[in-house]
Amino acid sequence: MSPVTYKLASEKTKETQHISDISVGKKIPLGKYLFQRVLSAGTKSIFGVPGDFNLPLLEHLYERDLVEQGLRWIGTCNELNAAYAADGFSRYSNKIGCLITTYGVGELSALNGVAGAFAENVKMLHIVGVAKSSAKHENKNIHHLIPNLHDSNFKRPNHKVYYEMVKDRVCCSAEYLENIDQACDQIDKVIRDIYRYSKPGYIFIPVDFVNELVETTNLLVTPVIDLESSLARPDEVTVIEVAQMIADWIYQSGNPGLVGDVLTDRYDATKMLNDFIQLTKMWNFTTVNGKSIIDESNPWYMGLYNGDEGVSTVIDRFHKCDLVLNFGLDINEINHGHYTFKYKPNSKIVELHPTYVRFLDTEYGTERLFKGLNFVFVLKELINRINPKECMFSYDLSVRKFCSEEIKTPEDGNDDAEASTITQNKLSKMIPDYLNPGDIVVCETGSFQFAMRDIVLPPQVKYMSQGFFLSIGTALPAAVGVGIALQDYPNQHINNFGAVDHNYKPRLILLEGDGAAQMTVQELTSMIRFQIPIEIMLWNNNGYTVERAILGPTRSYNDIMPWDWTKLFAAFGDFEGKYTRSTAIETTSKLLLKLNQLKNEGNRDIIEMVEVKLGVMDYPHQLKHMVEAAKVRQVRQ
């Protein structure tokens, strides 16, 4: 296979964003400018909750020319869920998830969701409606604002207190609009920064600024803000030098390995990385946060590497590699197996990050660091430059690609398994067959999240989970955001349609725990309201089993109130049962029949909940292994 000329997805020919009612010299309200800019950045649906400081802004959502471009309001039950939904929207679409809240009470409620997006490199825009611009000069304690700690009856309050809380802490960019003449530039800067850093950004807009008229020049000069236009262009000579260095190391390697991590997806390089794998036929591994970035059906997939907490056969494969290329790496406690990543002695390592490329030769103890260089440009050049004929790999031919059968559980060999009680270890065997190529899976923070690590996914399956910040309750409202993104950008995740049946309509599947669901369950009503077809697997193990595994297995703090989950949809809006269906299942055999029905059923237009009864102390062996490993480390420390 000869080298190919490769272009970034963002470099492909694209239509200029249609902007109606805008011309040179014409002014429009700032509120309309803001929403037109959000549209031009690729975001059509906006999540949030109304409040008195954002109501005038929300009115601009309904201007006809904006609505004709697809702009719409997705009202959620609370601000935290709005942030989670915006997070899910961005994870699926790789565009900016946008939410709008009101001063203080709304923005603080959303803060946990924004912090999770920051920790996990998710593109999110949080627009906050704040008090009128003149209020900062008045000695008045207005509602939603925190008064001064001392002498609050005499001293002017700090109207920017919430802005100061988040700036440079849980966002990459924050602008408090105080000068109407600078407002458009500030809005554009935040959106550009969100794409550049793949982190949340904030715009605080005074309620009286919304209807102030502003120039449309920015919209005409820069009609689109996207990832390509937001990234700093690197020095071409440096890109070529770095790509050639990597190619030379590959040519010298007998057993190279490639790791596909989360930032590969955030910077829209997933297809490029998989094309590179097909080009070089290099052994490849994924990470906890990078799950599903690599097509796990490829013949050279060697499993999920998570240091000492991973599967032993995967560890063995990884430690055979004399060269490791880490694409889009994100180093943290969970993603690197509590910092137990190890490499083969005297190996070479290349770390490819959005802000640097680092070469390490552990045999000679040398290092070379290229700062300010985004790996996306290097990967593009590497694909164009690499010559597969010069790759002289000497892999052990007895080593096969990773398969789920390598995971041994206590149930293996149990002849009565099909009729017996359901366990999470058994679920880990069932889920791969339940999934079809092209499906979308959202997994809650909880015990089953650990089993999902080693499940080999079918081609073009998009898997999303909050693997590092681990806020319980995220997944249900995030699935709402994913469902809305699917409506705005159908099949956005499929970049190889040859691997998916042309007539297949991908399913949105939510793997949810009962304890987590009780935190954010209100958004079941949003699924009904906005007609989001989804299959919900509700793991009912009577509480916080993931916490029981760590400490306090019988403590009341890990208990929750039992619910009749099959009756929830009637309370949440489907009064006659026209749009939803619920089932409770307690045995493996019945669950297998249900999963098979869902896998092959033609009707994909309803919301289906399957309540799966599990044991209180049942959790997958991967979680048990992690807990035991953590205890060993604590003893050694």
mmCIF file of N, CA, C and O in Angstrom, residues 450-496:
data_model
loop_
_atom_site.group_PDB
_atom_site.id
_atom_site.type_symbol
_atom_site.label_atom_id
_atom_site.label_comp_id
_atom_site.label_asym_id
_atom_site.label_seq_id
_atom_site.Cartn_x
_atom_site.Cartn_y
_atom_site.Cartn_z
ATOM 1 N N PHE A 450 -16.570 -0.277 34.651
ATOM 2 C CA PHE A 450 -15.293 -0.985 34.672
ATOM 3 C C PHE A 450 -15.319 -2.199 33.749
ATOM 4 O O PHE A 450 -14.310 -2.537 33.131
ATOM 5 N N ALA A 451 -16.472 -2.848 33.636
ATOM 6 C CA ALA A 451 -16.583 -3.993 32.725
ATOM 7 C C ALA A 451 -16.493 -3.544 31.274
ATOM 8 O O ALA A 451 -15.951 -4.261 30.421
ATOM 9 N N MET A 452 -17.016 -2.356 30.971
ATOM 10 C CA MET A 452 -17.030 -1.870 29.598
ATOM 11 C C MET A 452 -15.626 -1.685 29.034
ATOM 12 O O MET A 452 -15.435 -1.700 27.819
ATOM 13 N N ARG A 453 -14.652 -1.526 29.885
ATOM 14 C CA ARG A 453 -13.278 -1.291 29.419
ATOM 15 C C ARG A 453 -12.800 -2.405 28.485
ATOM 16 O O ARG A 453 -12.125 -2.146 27.485
ATOM 17 N N ASP A 454 -13.140 -3.645 28.813
ATOM 18 C CA ASP A 454 -12.569 -4.784 28.096
ATOM 19 C C ASP A 454 -13.538 -5.435 27.123
ATOM 20 O O ASP A 454 -13.234 -6.471 26.541
ATOM 21 N N ILE A 455 -14.700 -4.840 26.945
ATOM 22 C CA ILE A 455 -15.635 -5.325 25.943
ATOM 23 C C ILE A 455 -15.175 -4.846 24.573
ATOM 24 O O ILE A 455 -14.950 -3.648 24.369
ATOM 25 N N VAL A 456 -14.988 -5.762 23.636
ATOM 26 C CA VAL A 456 -14.575 -5.393 22.291
ATOM 27 C C VAL A 456 -15.793 -4.890 21.526
ATOM 28 O O VAL A 456 -16.761 -5.629 21.323
ATOM 29 N N LEU A 457 -15.757 -3.643 21.129
ATOM 30 C CA LEU A 457 -16.899 -3.009 20.491
ATOM 31 C C LEU A 457 -16.949 -3.315 19.003
ATOM 32 O O LEU A 457 -15.903 -3.410 18.344
ATOM 33 N N PRO A 458 -18.146 -3.442 18.439
ATOM 34 C CA PRO A 458 -18.271 -3.608 16.985
ATOM 35 C C PRO A 458 -17.780 -2.353 16.259
ATOM 36 O O PRO A 458 -17.614 -1.292 16.870
ATOM 37 N N PRO A 459 -17.563 -2.438 14.957
ATOM 38 C CA PRO A 459 -17.079 -1.280 14.194
ATOM 39 C C PRO A 459 -18.021 -0.082 14.312
ATOM 40 O O PRO A 459 -19.245 -0.238 14.353
ATOM 41 N N GLN A 460 -17.418 1.103 14.366
ATOM 42 C CA GLN A 460 -18.137 2.382 14.311
ATOM 43 C C GLN A 460 -19.102 2.593 15.480
ATOM 44 O O GLN A 460 -20.012 3.421 15.398
ATOM 45 N N VAL A 461 -18.919 1.860 16.571
ATOM 46 C CA VAL A 461 -19.691 2.130 17.781
ATOM 47 C C VAL A 461 -19.057 3.317 18.497
ATOM 48 O O VAL A 461 -17.842 3.360 18.678
ATOM 49 N N LYS A 462 -19.876 4.274 18.880
ATOM 50 C CA LYS A 462 -19.407 5.438 19.634
ATOM 51 C C LYS A 462 -19.728 5.210 21.103
ATOM 52 O O LYS A 462 -20.884 5.027 21.480
ATOM 53 N N TYR A 463 -18.678 5.205 21.941
ATOM 54 C CA TYR A 463 -18.843 4.962 23.372
ATOM 55 C C TYR A 463 -18.485 6.227 24.132
ATOM 56 O O TYR A 463 -17.438 6.845 23.886
ATOM 57 N N MET A 464 -19.357 6.624 25.055
ATOM 58 C CA MET A 464 -19.133 7.839 25.839
ATOM 59 C C MET A 464 -19.381 7.568 27.313
ATOM 60 O O MET A 464 -20.395 6.973 27.685
ATOM 61 N N SER A 465 -18.440 8.010 28.146
ATOM 62 C CA SER A 465 -18.580 7.855 29.590
ATOM 63 C C SER A 465 -17.654 8.857 30.270
ATOM 64 O O SER A 465 -16.593 9.190 29.729
ATOM 65 N N GLN A 466 -18.046 9.333 31.416
ATOM 66 C CA GLN A 466 -17.183 10.260 32.155
ATOM 67 C C GLN A 466 -16.204 9.430 32.981
ATOM 68 O O GLN A 466 -16.459 9.072 34.122
ATOM 69 N N GLY A 467 -15.053 9.135 32.370
ATOM 70 C CA GLY A 467 -14.137 8.163 32.953
ATOM 71 C C GLY A 467 -13.183 8.710 33.985
ATOM 72 O O GLY A 467 -12.538 7.941 34.701
ATOM 73 N N PHE A 468 -13.022 10.032 34.070
ATOM 74 C CA PHE A 468 -12.048 10.614 34.988
ATOM 75 C C PHE A 468 -12.711 11.455 36.082
ATOM 76 O O PHE A 468 -12.488 11.239 37.268
ATOM 77 N N PHE A 469 -13.571 12.396 35.707
ATOM 78 C CA PHE A 469 -14.221 13.244 36.713
ATOM 79 C C PHE A 469 -15.190 12.436 37.555
ATOM 80 O O PHE A 469 -15.368 12.674 38.745
ATOM 81 N N LEU A 470 -15.860 11.469 36.925
ATOM 82 C CA LEU A 470 -16.660 10.451 37.609
ATOM 83 C C LEU A 470 -17.753 11.032 38.507
ATOM 84 O O LEU A 470 -17.898 10.661 39.665
ATOM 85 N N SER A 471 -18.557 11.905 37.959
ATOM 86 C CA SER A 471 -19.688 12.457 38.687
ATOM 87 C C SER A 471 -20.904 11.557 38.484
ATOM 88 O O SER A 471 -21.424 11.431 37.369
ATOM 89 N N ILE A 472 -21.331 10.895 39.542
ATOM 90 C CA ILE A 472 -22.460 9.972 39.435
ATOM 91 C C ILE A 472 -23.734 10.748 39.078
ATOM 92 O O ILE A 472 -24.052 11.755 39.694
ATOM 93 N N GLY A 473 -24.448 10.253 38.074
ATOM 94 C CA GLY A 473 -25.668 10.911 37.611
ATOM 95 C C GLY A 473 -25.500 11.631 36.290
ATOM 96 O O GLY A 473 -26.480 12.146 35.727
ATOM 97 N N THR A 474 -24.279 11.662 35.767
ATOM 98 C CA THR A 474 -24.013 12.401 34.530
ATOM 99 C C THR A 474 -24.704 11.799 33.316
ATOM 100 O O THR A 474 -25.225 12.514 32.458
ATOM 101 N N ALA A 475 -24.730 10.485 33.213
ATOM 102 C CA ALA A 475 -25.026 9.833 31.939
ATOM 103 C C ALA A 475 -26.453 10.031 31.448
ATOM 104 O O ALA A 475 -26.673 10.191 30.239
ATOM 105 N N LEU A 476 -27.444 10.013 32.345
ATOM 106 C CA LEU A 476 -28.828 10.107 31.886
ATOM 107 C C LEU A 476 -29.090 11.436 31.164
ATOM 108 O O LEU A 476 -29.555 11.434 30.021
ATOM 109 N N PRO A 477 -28.800 12.585 31.766
ATOM 110 C CA PRO A 477 -28.985 13.836 31.021
ATOM 111 C C PRO A 477 -27.998 13.993 29.870
ATOM 112 O O PRO A 477 -28.327 14.615 28.856
ATOM 113 N N ALA A 478 -26.782 13.428 29.999
ATOM 114 C CA ALA A 478 -25.839 13.471 28.880
ATOM 115 C C ALA A 478 -26.420 12.745 27.677
ATOM 116 O O ALA A 478 -26.231 13.157 26.525
ATOM 117 N N ALA A 479 -27.149 11.648 27.924
ATOM 118 C CA ALA A 479 -27.782 10.907 26.838
ATOM 119 C C ALA A 479 -28.837 11.758 26.131
ATOM 120 O O ALA A 479 -29.055 11.613 24.921
ATOM 121 N N VAL A 480 -29.489 12.645 26.870
ATOM 122 C CA VAL A 480 -30.419 13.594 26.242
ATOM 123 C C VAL A 480 -29.655 14.465 25.252
ATOM 124 O O VAL A 480 -30.088 14.684 24.119
ATOM 125 N N GLY A 481 -28.491 14.969 25.697
ATOM 126 C CA GLY A 481 -27.680 15.786 24.806
ATOM 127 C C GLY A 481 -27.210 15.026 23.587
ATOM 128 O O GLY A 481 -27.185 15.563 22.466
ATOM 129 N N VAL A 482 -26.833 13.762 23.772
ATOM 130 C CA VAL A 482 -26.421 12.933 22.640
ATOM 131 C C VAL A 482 -27.591 12.745 21.679
ATOM 132 O O VAL A 482 -27.432 12.834 20.452
ATOM 133 N N GLY A 483 -28.783 12.493 22.232
ATOM 134 C CA GLY A 483 -29.960 12.311 21.385
ATOM 135 C C GLY A 483 -30.297 13.553 20.577
ATOM 136 O O GLY A 483 -30.672 13.458 19.398
ATOM 137 N N ILE A 484 -30.151 14.726 21.189
ATOM 138 C CA ILE A 484 -30.393 15.977 20.475
ATOM 139 C C ILE A 484 -29.336 16.174 19.390
ATOM 140 O O ILE A 484 -29.639 16.596 18.262
ATOM 141 N N ALA A 485 -28.076 15.856 19.701
ATOM 142 C CA ALA A 485 -27.009 15.968 18.707
ATOM 143 C C ALA A 485 -27.256 15.023 17.530
ATOM 144 O O ALA A 485 -26.959 15.360 16.370
ATOM 145 N N LEU A 486 -27.795 13.841 17.817
ATOM 146 C CA LEU A 486 -28.127 12.900 16.749
ATOM 147 C C LEU A 486 -29.205 13.466 15.828
ATOM 148 O O LEU A 486 -29.206 13.202 14.616
ATOM 149 N N GLN A 487 -30.133 14.238 16.403
ATOM 150 C CA GLN A 487 -31.157 14.876 15.577
ATOM 151 C C GLN A 487 -30.557 15.973 14.711
ATOM 152 O O GLN A 487 -30.939 16.140 13.544
ATOM 153 N N ASP A 488 -29.618 16.726 15.279
ATOM 154 C CA ASP A 488 -28.992 17.824 14.537
ATOM 155 C C ASP A 488 -27.963 17.321 13.531
ATOM 156 O O ASP A 488 -27.806 17.888 12.446
ATOM 157 N N TYR A 489 -27.238 16.263 13.903
ATOM 158 C CA TYR A 489 -26.151 15.736 13.061
ATOM 159 C C TYR A 489 -26.247 14.211 12.996
ATOM 160 O O TYR A 489 -25.448 13.502 13.605
ATOM 161 N N PRO A 490 -27.226 13.676 12.242
ATOM 162 C CA PRO A 490 -27.414 12.219 12.172
ATOM 163 C C PRO A 490 -26.156 11.503 11.679
ATOM 164 O O PRO A 490 -25.501 11.948 10.739
ATOM 165 N N ASN A 491 -25.814 10.430 12.382
ATOM 166 C CA ASN A 491 -24.694 9.562 11.982
ATOM 167 C C ASN A 491 -23.356 10.297 11.888
ATOM 168 O O ASN A 491 -22.466 9.920 11.130
ATOM 169 N N GLN A 492 -23.214 11.347 12.674
ATOM 170 C CA GLN A 492 -21.969 12.112 12.695
ATOM 171 C C GLN A 492 -20.775 11.229 13.066
ATOM 172 O O GLN A 492 -19.655 11.468 12.628
ATOM 173 N N HIS A 493 -21.026 10.215 13.881
ATOM 174 C CA HIS A 493 -19.937 9.383 14.394
ATOM 175 C C HIS A 493 -19.447 8.337 13.399
ATOM 176 O O HIS A 493 -18.409 7.711 13.628
ATOM 177 N N ILE A 494 -20.166 8.130 12.334
ATOM 178 C CA ILE A 494 -19.804 7.079 11.386
ATOM 179 C C ILE A 494 -18.900 7.658 10.301
ATOM 180 O O ILE A 494 -19.333 8.472 9.486
ATOM 181 N N ASN A 495 -17.637 7.261 10.311
ATOM 182 C CA ASN A 495 -16.706 7.735 9.289
ATOM 183 C C ASN A 495 -16.276 6.625 8.343
ATOM 184 O O ASN A 495 -15.431 6.829 7.483
ATOM 185 N N ASN A 496 -16.861 5.451 8.530
ATOM 186 C CA ASN A 496 -16.596 4.331 7.622
ATOM 187 C C ASN A 496 -17.917 3.613 7.376
ATOM 188 O O ASN A 496 -18.256 2.647 8.052
#
